[in-house]
PDB file of C-alpha atoms in Angstrom:
ATOM      1  CA  TRP A   3       0.000   0.000   0.000  1.00 88.00           C
ATOM      2  CA  TYR A   4       0.959   3.654  -0.164  1.00 89.00           C
ATOM      3  CA  THR A   5      -0.433   6.917   1.119  1.00 90.00           C
ATOM      4  CA  SER A   6       0.557  10.539   1.538  1.00 89.00           C
ATOM      5  CA  VAL A   7      -2.057  11.038   4.281  1.00 90.00           C
ATOM      6  CA  ILE A   8      -0.460   9.962   7.558  1.00 92.00           C
ATOM      7  CA  ASP A   9      -3.815   9.676   9.377  1.00 92.00           C
ATOM      8  CA  GLU A  10      -4.961   6.981   6.906  1.00 92.00           C
ATOM      9  CA  VAL A  11      -2.430   4.540   8.344  1.00 93.00           C
ATOM     10  CA  GLY A  12      -3.822   4.852  11.864  1.00 92.00           C
ATOM     11  CA  ARG A  13      -7.427   4.638  10.653  1.00 92.00           C
ATOM     12  CA  CYS A  14      -6.759   1.440   8.708  1.00 92.00           C
ATOM     13  CA  ALA A  15      -4.520  -0.252  11.292  1.00 93.00           C
ATOM     14  CA  LEU A  16      -5.659  -3.546  12.758  1.00 93.00           C
ATOM     15  CA  PRO A  17      -6.649  -3.425  16.439  1.00 93.00           C
ATOM     16  CA  GLY A  18      -3.583  -3.999  18.637  1.00 92.00           C
ATOM     17  CA  ALA A  19      -1.154  -3.682  15.712  1.00 95.00           C
ATOM     18  CA  ARG A  20       2.328  -2.255  16.138  1.00 96.00           C
ATOM     19  CA  PHE A  21       4.471  -0.505  13.540  1.00 97.00           C
ATOM     20  CA  ALA A  22       8.107  -0.121  12.581  1.00 96.00           C
ATOM     21  CA  VAL A  23       9.875   2.206  10.162  1.00 96.00           C
ATOM     22  CA  LEU A  24      12.026  -0.073   7.999  1.00 94.00           C
ATOM     23  CA  PRO A  25      15.394   1.189   6.728  1.00 90.00           C
ATOM     24  CA  LYS A  26      16.304   0.124   3.168  1.00 87.00           C
ATOM     25  CA  LEU A  27      18.467  -2.772   4.301  1.00 82.00           C
ATOM     26  CA  PHE A  28      15.336  -4.364   5.838  1.00 84.00           C
ATOM     27  CA  TRP A  29      13.013  -3.853   2.858  1.00 88.00           C
ATOM     28  CA  LEU A  30      13.281  -7.262   1.181  1.00 87.00           C
ATOM     29  CA  ALA A  31      12.856  -9.815   3.961  1.00 85.00           C
ATOM     30  CA  PRO A  32       9.584 -10.603   5.755  1.00 88.00           C
ATOM     31  CA  THR A  33       9.507  -8.986   9.171  1.00 90.00           C
ATOM     32  CA  GLU A  34       9.002 -10.525  12.581  1.00 91.00           C
ATOM     33  CA  ALA A  35       9.683  -9.111  16.022  1.00 92.00           C
ATOM     34  CA  PHE A  36      10.296 -10.699  19.405  1.00 91.00           C
ATOM     35  CA  GLY A  37      10.241  -9.670  23.036  1.00 88.00           C
ATOM     36  CA  ASP A  38       8.466  -7.213  25.252  1.00 87.00           C
ATOM     37  CA  PRO A  39       8.756  -4.514  24.050  1.00 89.00           C
ATOM     38  CA  PRO A  40       8.988  -6.059  20.587  1.00 90.00           C
ATOM     39  CA  LYS A  41      12.072  -5.470  18.438  1.00 91.00           C
ATOM     40  CA  ILE A  42      13.013  -6.568  14.940  1.00 89.00           C
ATOM     41  CA  GLY A  43      16.344  -8.311  15.350  1.00 84.00           C
ATOM     42  CA  GLY A  44      19.466  -7.071  13.671  1.00 74.00           C
ATOM     43  CA  CYS A  45      22.170  -9.313  12.217  1.00 72.00           C
ATOM     44  CA  ALA A  46      25.896  -9.323  11.503  1.00 65.00           C
ATOM     45  CA  MET A  47      25.494  -7.532   8.144  1.00 68.00           C
ATOM     46  CA  PRO A  48      26.923  -3.988   8.060  1.00 73.00           C
ATOM     47  CA  GLY A  49      24.146  -1.494   8.649  1.00 67.00           C
ATOM     48  CA  GLN A  50      21.821  -4.111  10.157  1.00 67.00           C
ATOM     49  CA  GLU A  51      23.479  -4.681  13.529  1.00 72.00           C
ATOM     50  CA  GLU A  52      20.986  -2.620  15.545  1.00 80.00           C
ATOM     51  CA  SER A  53      17.564  -4.026  16.333  1.00 85.00           C
ATOM     52  CA  LEU A  54      14.573  -1.920  15.267  1.00 90.00           C
ATOM     53  CA  PRO A  55      11.901  -0.823  17.736  1.00 92.00           C
ATOM     54  CA  VAL A  56       8.294  -1.822  17.125  1.00 95.00           C
ATOM     55  CA  ASP A  57       5.851   0.657  18.645  1.00 96.00           C
ATOM     56  CA  ASP A  58       2.187   1.611  18.752  1.00 95.00           C
ATOM     57  CA  TRP A  59       0.886   3.823  15.963  1.00 95.00           C
ATOM     58  CA  GLU A  60       0.988   7.092  17.915  1.00 96.00           C
ATOM     59  CA  LYS A  61       4.707   6.792  18.646  1.00 96.00           C
ATOM     60  CA  VAL A  62       5.556   5.816  15.050  1.00 96.00           C
ATOM     61  CA  ARG A  63       3.301   8.614  13.774  1.00 96.00           C
ATOM     62  CA  GLU A  64       5.488  11.098  15.672  1.00 96.00           C
ATOM     63  CA  GLN A  65       8.604   9.622  14.014  1.00 95.00           C
ATOM     64  CA  VAL A  66       6.988   9.941  10.582  1.00 96.00           C
ATOM     65  CA  GLU A  67       5.955  13.556  11.186  1.00 96.00           C
ATOM     66  CA  GLN A  68       9.438  14.452  12.449  1.00 96.00           C
ATOM     67  CA  HIS A  69      10.956  12.818   9.365  1.00 96.00           C
ATOM     68  CA  PHE A  70       8.782  14.792   6.934  1.00 95.00           C
ATOM     69  CA  ALA A  71       9.502  18.047   8.775  1.00 95.00           C
ATOM     70  CA  SER A  72      13.117  17.734   7.555  1.00 95.00           C
ATOM     71  CA  TYR A  73      13.192  15.306   4.599  1.00 94.00           C
ATOM     72  CA  GLU A  74      11.335  14.673   1.344  1.00 92.00           C
ATOM     73  CA  ASN A  75      11.888  10.916   0.924  1.00 93.00           C
ATOM     74  CA  ALA A  76       9.292   8.192   1.428  1.00 93.00           C
ATOM     75  CA  LEU A  77       9.296   5.890   4.457  1.00 95.00           C
ATOM     76  CA  LEU A  78       8.459   2.195   4.422  1.00 96.00           C
ATOM     77  CA  LEU A  79       6.275   1.168   7.361  1.00 96.00           C
ATOM     78  CA  CYS A  80       5.617  -2.359   8.493  1.00 96.00           C
ATOM     79  CA  GLU A  81       2.451  -3.319  10.405  1.00 96.00           C
ATOM     80  CA  LEU A  82       2.851  -6.248  12.813  1.00 96.00           C
ATOM     81  CA  VAL A  83       0.290  -8.239  14.784  1.00 94.00           C
ATOM     82  CA  PRO A  84       0.792 -10.665  17.685  1.00 93.00           C
ATOM     83  CA  ASP A  85       1.392 -14.301  16.767  1.00 90.00           C
ATOM     84  CA  GLU A  86      -1.177 -16.450  18.567  1.00 81.00           C
ATOM     85  CA  ASP A  87       1.222 -19.428  18.513  1.00 80.00           C
ATOM     86  CA  GLY A  88       4.260 -17.438  19.657  1.00 62.00           C
ATOM     87  CA  GLY A  89       5.062 -19.677  22.601  1.00 71.00           C
ATOM     88  CA  ASP A  90       6.865 -18.364  25.674  1.00 77.00           C
ATOM     89  CA  MET A  91       8.466 -15.340  24.028  1.00 78.00           C
ATOM     90  CA  PRO A  92       6.030 -12.795  22.524  1.00 87.00           C
ATOM     91  CA  ARG A  93       6.284 -12.837  18.725  1.00 91.00           C
ATOM     92  CA  TRP A  94       4.909 -10.316  16.232  1.00 94.00           C
ATOM     93  CA  LEU A  95       4.385 -11.076  12.525  1.00 94.00           C
ATOM     94  CA  GLU A  96       4.121  -8.713   9.572  1.00 94.00           C
ATOM     95  CA  CYS A  97       0.625  -8.364   8.147  1.00 94.00           C
ATOM     96  CA  SER A  98       1.220  -5.416   5.809  1.00 94.00           C
ATOM     97  CA  ARG A  99       3.783  -2.889   4.686  1.00 94.00           C
ATOM     98  CA  GLY A 100       3.563   0.256   2.673  1.00 94.00           C
ATOM     99  CA  PHE A 101       5.088   3.582   1.847  1.00 93.00           C
ATOM    100  CA  VAL A 102       4.174   6.887   3.429  1.00 94.00           C
ATOM    101  CA  LEU A 103       4.941   9.459   0.758  1.00 92.00           C
ATOM    102  CA  PRO A 104       5.693  13.157   1.165  1.00 92.00           C
ATOM    103  CA  GLN A 105       2.776  15.445   0.250  1.00 87.00           C
ATOM    104  CA  SER A 106       4.788  16.792  -2.703  1.00 87.00           C
ATOM    105  CA  TRP A 107       4.983  13.388  -4.428  1.00 85.00           C
ATOM    106  CA  ASP A 108       2.353  12.400  -6.971  1.00 79.00           C
ATOM    107  CA  PRO A 109       2.556   8.654  -7.701  1.00 76.00           C
ATOM    108  CA  LYS A 110      -0.331   8.875 -10.206  1.00 75.00           C
ATOM    109  CA  MET A 111       2.127   9.600 -12.996  1.00 71.00           C
ATOM    110  CA  LEU A 112       3.627   6.130 -12.534  1.00 64.00           C
ATOM    111  CA  LEU A 113       0.387   4.184 -12.165  1.00 66.00           C
ATOM    112  CA  THR A 114      -1.682   2.869 -15.027  1.00 60.00           C
ATOM    113  CA  GLU A 115      -4.601   1.434 -13.036  1.00 59.00           C
ATOM    114  CA  GLY A 116      -6.091   1.374  -9.512  1.00 52.00           C
ATOM    115  CA  PRO A 117      -4.092   0.971  -6.302  1.00 52.00           C
ATOM    116  CA  THR A 118      -1.158  -1.347  -6.847  1.00 53.00           C
ATOM    117  CA  GLY A 119       1.418  -2.843  -4.578  1.00 55.00           C
ATOM    118  CA  MET A 120      -1.106  -4.074  -2.029  1.00 52.00           C
ATOM    119  CA  LYS A 121      -0.370  -7.723  -1.332  1.00 50.00           C
ATOM    120  CA  SER A 122      -1.237  -8.720   2.181  1.00 49.00           C
ATOM    121  CA  SER A 123      -4.006 -10.248   4.201  1.00 46.00           C
ATOM    122  CA  CYS A 124      -5.006  -6.674   5.055  1.00 48.00           C
ATOM    123  CA  ASP A 125      -5.787  -5.725   1.395  1.00 46.00           C
ATOM    124  CA  THR A 126      -9.557  -5.810   1.737  1.00 48.00           C
ATOM    125  CA  LYS A 127      -9.517  -3.808   4.966  1.00 48.00           C
ATOM    126  CA  LEU A 128      -7.166  -1.173   3.501  1.00 46.00           C
ATOM    127  CA  LEU A 129      -9.225  -0.861   0.333  1.00 47.00           C
ATOM    128  CA  ALA A 130     -12.392  -0.501   2.402  1.00 48.00           C
ATOM    129  CA  CYS A 131     -10.754   2.289   4.438  1.00 50.00           C
ATOM    130  CA  SER A 132      -9.779   4.150   1.286  1.00 46.00           C
ATOM    131  CA  GLY A 133     -13.244   3.800  -0.284  1.00 48.00           C
ATOM    132  CA  VAL A 134     -11.849   1.958  -3.328  1.00 44.00           C
ATOM    133  CA  ALA A 135     -13.687  -1.082  -4.656  1.00 46.00           C
ATOM    134  CA  ALA A 136     -11.852  -4.376  -4.099  1.00 42.00           C
ATOM    135  CA  ARG A 137      -9.657  -5.481  -7.015  1.00 40.00           C
ATOM    136  CA  PRO A 138      -7.308  -8.379  -7.617  1.00 42.00           C
ATOM    137  CA  GLY A 139      -4.047  -8.170  -5.644  1.00 41.00           C
ATOM    138  CA  PHE A 140      -0.614  -7.080  -6.714  1.00 37.00           C
ATOM    139  CA  ALA A 141       0.285 -10.243  -8.639  1.00 38.00           C
ATOM    140  CA  ALA A 142      -2.797 -10.015 -10.866  1.00 38.00           C
ATOM    141  CA  ALA A 143      -2.467  -6.298 -11.724  1.00 38.00           C
ATOM    142  CA  HIS A 144      -1.843  -5.509 -15.392  1.00 37.00           C
ATOM    143  CA  GLY A 145       0.315  -2.547 -16.356  1.00 38.00           C
ATOM    144  CA  ARG A 146       1.928  -2.118 -12.955  1.00 37.00           C
ATOM    145  CA  PHE A 147       4.121   0.954 -12.672  1.00 38.00           C
ATOM    146  CA  SER A 148       7.279  -1.199 -12.622  1.00 39.00           C
ATOM    147  CA  ASP A 149       6.320  -2.716 -15.996  1.00 38.00           C
ATOM    148  CA  ARG A 150       6.622   0.713 -17.584  1.00 35.00           C
ATOM    149  CA  PHE A 151      10.347   0.777 -16.810  1.00 35.00           C
ATOM    150  CA  ALA A 152      11.134  -2.759 -17.960  1.00 33.00           C
TER     151      ALA A 152
END
């Protein structure tokens, strides 16, 4: 998903969900967090040694607003929900991720049809929040923006 309206993220969040701002080195892998408070574990790779905090929406919203007060680049957010089968240690699993874009960006120039990039179990809920009729997911979209650059 993507949005340039920060409040949309909070409105469409699942009850009890937590969020993390993902740096680029964490963009490709699925996300899971452990502990109380939850953290996304780092690894031995340069730039990924530090664990990432996972917080409630209000705290992450403050981070996002502070970011856009100084910078004009998009942020990738990850929404996590508790794992019911987490065992002894609390575990949080990714249910969606999406970009929060600066107000000055207009992604419409890159898109050739409806919302694209939404591929999670939260698709229907996010589409309902945005008032857009449900459509097939990311994999079934024709003319995706990335196809235009291929």
